[in-house]
Amino acid sequence: MTDGPAARDHRLMKVAIDQARLGAEEGGVPIGAALAVADEVLAVGRNRRVQLGSAIRHGETDALEAAGRQPASLYARATMYTTLSPCDMCAGAILLYGIPRVVVGENRTFLGAEDLLRSRGVQVVVADSEECVQLMEAFIREHAALWNEDIGVE
């Protein structure tokens, strides 16, 4: 049995939030993502720049890497769930793979490239999750230098 779109979005955002919490427990930036088609989670990811010493493993790019090579037809039916508004790099990956829908946990602590996504026809839904806001606010307060590094600010 499938649930309605709002209930599905809430449930799948929790998958992304679980990834964000796992990333924080590993000493990384608490941003998580899940790539899904309808009710099926295809892959999950989390910001693992710190854990892997990577320049590009944000939550969304980590989820895409975990999904592996997929046909364009699959991406054309997918939704990217991400706990934080996608940065330019992650928005570019979403556009490159033709993912038509993004559900954003929150965009209060960081407003990424949502307008770019919308301008290219991507449906962007902002959940405005208080849980996502609290995760990021605590991280930014406790790890300001690491946060600035993650978003390319000195």
Short mmCIF file of C-alpha atoms in Angstrom, two decimals:
data_model
loop_
_atom_site.label_atom_id
_atom_site.label_comp_id
_atom_site.label_asym_id
_atom_site.label_seq_id
_atom_site.Cartn_x
_atom_site.Cartn_y
_atom_site.Cartn_z
CA MET A 1 0.00 0.00 0.00
CA THR A 2 1.36 3.44 -0.91
CA ASP A 3 0.80 6.61 1.02
CA GLY A 4 -0.04 10.06 -0.34
CA PRO A 5 2.62 12.45 -1.68
CA ALA A 6 2.95 14.51 1.53
CA ALA A 7 3.25 11.43 3.74
CA ARG A 8 5.75 9.89 1.31
CA ASP A 9 7.84 13.07 1.28
CA HIS A 10 7.85 13.15 5.08
CA ARG A 11 8.85 9.49 5.32
CA LEU A 12 11.62 9.78 2.73
CA MET A 13 12.94 13.00 4.25
CA LYS A 14 13.38 11.02 7.48
CA VAL A 15 15.67 8.68 5.52
CA ALA A 16 17.78 11.69 4.53
CA ILE A 17 17.74 13.01 8.10
CA ASP A 18 18.98 9.64 9.36
CA GLN A 19 21.89 9.97 6.93
CA ALA A 20 22.62 13.49 8.21
CA ARG A 21 22.71 12.24 11.78
CA LEU A 22 25.01 9.37 10.79
CA GLY A 23 27.34 11.86 9.08
CA ALA A 24 27.45 13.97 12.24
CA GLU A 25 28.25 10.89 14.33
CA GLU A 26 31.16 10.19 11.96
CA GLY A 27 32.51 13.72 12.51
CA GLY A 28 31.22 15.09 9.22
CA VAL A 29 28.81 17.79 8.10
CA PRO A 30 25.22 16.75 8.96
CA ILE A 31 23.65 16.83 5.51
CA GLY A 32 21.88 13.75 4.21
CA ALA A 33 20.16 12.75 1.01
CA ALA A 34 18.03 9.99 -0.46
CA LEU A 35 17.31 9.32 -4.11
CA ALA A 36 13.93 7.67 -4.63
CA VAL A 37 11.44 6.69 -7.29
CA ALA A 38 7.94 6.70 -5.84
CA ASP A 39 8.18 4.61 -2.64
CA GLU A 40 11.50 2.95 -3.46
CA VAL A 41 14.74 4.36 -2.07
CA LEU A 42 17.38 3.79 -4.73
CA ALA A 43 20.32 5.14 -2.76
CA VAL A 44 21.22 7.22 0.26
CA GLY A 45 24.12 9.53 0.90
CA ARG A 46 25.54 11.98 3.35
CA ASN A 47 28.11 14.71 3.25
CA ARG A 48 31.35 12.74 3.58
CA ARG A 49 33.92 15.38 2.69
CA VAL A 50 35.58 15.04 6.09
CA GLN A 51 35.31 11.27 6.34
CA LEU A 52 36.73 10.64 2.84
CA GLY A 53 38.95 13.71 2.51
CA SER A 54 36.85 14.57 -0.54
CA ALA A 55 36.23 17.89 -2.23
CA ILE A 56 32.90 16.84 -3.75
CA ARG A 57 31.08 14.29 -1.58
CA HIS A 58 28.09 16.36 -0.48
CA GLY A 59 24.91 14.51 0.48
CA GLU A 60 23.40 14.62 -2.99
CA THR A 61 26.58 13.66 -4.85
CA ASP A 62 27.19 10.85 -2.37
CA ALA A 63 23.68 9.50 -3.01
CA LEU A 64 24.25 9.67 -6.77
CA GLU A 65 27.55 7.83 -6.36
CA ALA A 66 25.83 5.17 -4.25
CA ALA A 67 23.14 4.76 -6.92
CA GLY A 68 25.80 3.86 -9.46
CA ARG A 69 25.26 4.02 -13.19
CA GLN A 70 21.57 4.27 -13.99
CA PRO A 71 19.62 4.87 -17.19
CA ALA A 72 18.30 8.37 -17.87
CA SER A 73 14.76 6.99 -17.72
CA LEU A 74 15.24 6.15 -14.04
CA TYR A 75 16.53 9.61 -13.12
CA ALA A 76 13.60 11.13 -15.05
CA ARG A 77 11.24 9.53 -12.50
CA ALA A 78 13.30 10.22 -9.39
CA THR A 79 13.09 12.64 -6.49
CA MET A 80 16.17 13.81 -4.59
CA TYR A 81 15.48 14.31 -0.89
CA THR A 82 18.10 16.49 0.78
CA THR A 83 18.20 17.91 4.27
CA LEU A 84 19.69 21.22 3.09
CA SER A 85 19.13 23.43 0.05
CA PRO A 86 21.40 22.12 -2.75
CA CYS A 87 24.57 24.09 -3.48
CA ASP A 88 25.54 24.98 -7.05
CA MET A 89 27.53 21.76 -7.46
CA CYS A 90 24.71 19.52 -6.29
CA ALA A 91 22.12 21.45 -8.29
CA GLY A 92 24.32 20.94 -11.34
CA ALA A 93 24.38 17.19 -10.74
CA ILE A 94 20.59 17.17 -10.34
CA LEU A 95 20.26 19.04 -13.64
CA LEU A 96 22.84 16.87 -15.40
CA TYR A 97 20.96 13.70 -14.57
CA GLY A 98 17.53 15.19 -15.27
CA ILE A 99 16.07 14.62 -11.82
CA PRO A 100 12.73 16.45 -12.03
CA ARG A 101 11.93 16.92 -8.34
CA VAL A 102 13.85 17.90 -5.22
CA VAL A 103 12.49 17.96 -1.69
CA VAL A 104 14.57 20.25 0.55
CA GLY A 105 14.55 19.77 4.31
CA GLU A 106 15.39 23.39 5.00
CA ASN A 107 16.82 26.51 3.38
CA ARG A 108 17.02 28.89 6.34
CA THR A 109 20.63 28.18 7.31
CA PHE A 110 21.78 28.01 3.67
CA LEU A 111 19.91 29.00 0.52
CA GLY A 112 21.45 27.17 -2.38
CA ALA A 113 20.64 27.07 -6.07
CA GLU A 114 16.89 26.54 -5.76
CA ASP A 115 16.14 29.34 -8.23
CA LEU A 116 18.46 27.76 -10.80
CA LEU A 117 16.69 24.42 -10.40
CA ARG A 118 13.27 26.05 -10.75
CA SER A 119 14.40 28.03 -13.81
CA ARG A 120 15.30 24.73 -15.47
CA GLY A 121 11.93 23.13 -14.73
CA VAL A 122 12.77 21.20 -11.57
CA GLN A 123 10.01 21.10 -8.98
CA VAL A 124 11.51 22.24 -5.67
CA VAL A 125 9.51 21.52 -2.52
CA VAL A 126 10.78 23.08 0.72
CA ALA A 127 9.66 21.04 3.73
CA ASP A 128 10.98 23.63 6.23
CA SER A 129 11.82 20.88 8.71
CA GLU A 130 12.63 22.19 12.16
CA GLU A 131 14.69 19.05 12.77
CA CYS A 132 16.89 19.87 9.75
CA VAL A 133 17.27 23.49 10.89
CA GLN A 134 18.31 22.43 14.39
CA LEU A 135 20.89 19.97 13.03
CA MET A 136 22.52 22.65 10.88
CA GLU A 137 22.33 25.47 13.44
CA ALA A 138 24.05 23.32 16.06
CA PHE A 139 26.72 22.22 13.57
CA ILE A 140 27.40 25.75 12.31
CA ARG A 141 27.64 27.05 15.88
CA GLU A 142 30.03 24.28 16.96
CA HIS A 143 32.07 23.89 13.74
CA ALA A 144 32.03 27.27 11.97
CA ALA A 145 35.38 26.76 10.20
CA LEU A 146 34.37 23.36 8.83
CA TRP A 147 31.03 24.76 7.69
CA ASN A 148 32.74 27.64 5.90
CA GLU A 149 35.08 25.18 4.19
CA ASP A 150 32.13 23.09 3.04
CA ILE A 151 30.42 26.06 1.37
CA GLY A 152 33.65 27.57 0.00
CA VAL A 153 33.93 30.57 2.31
CA GLU A 154 37.01 31.75 4.21
#
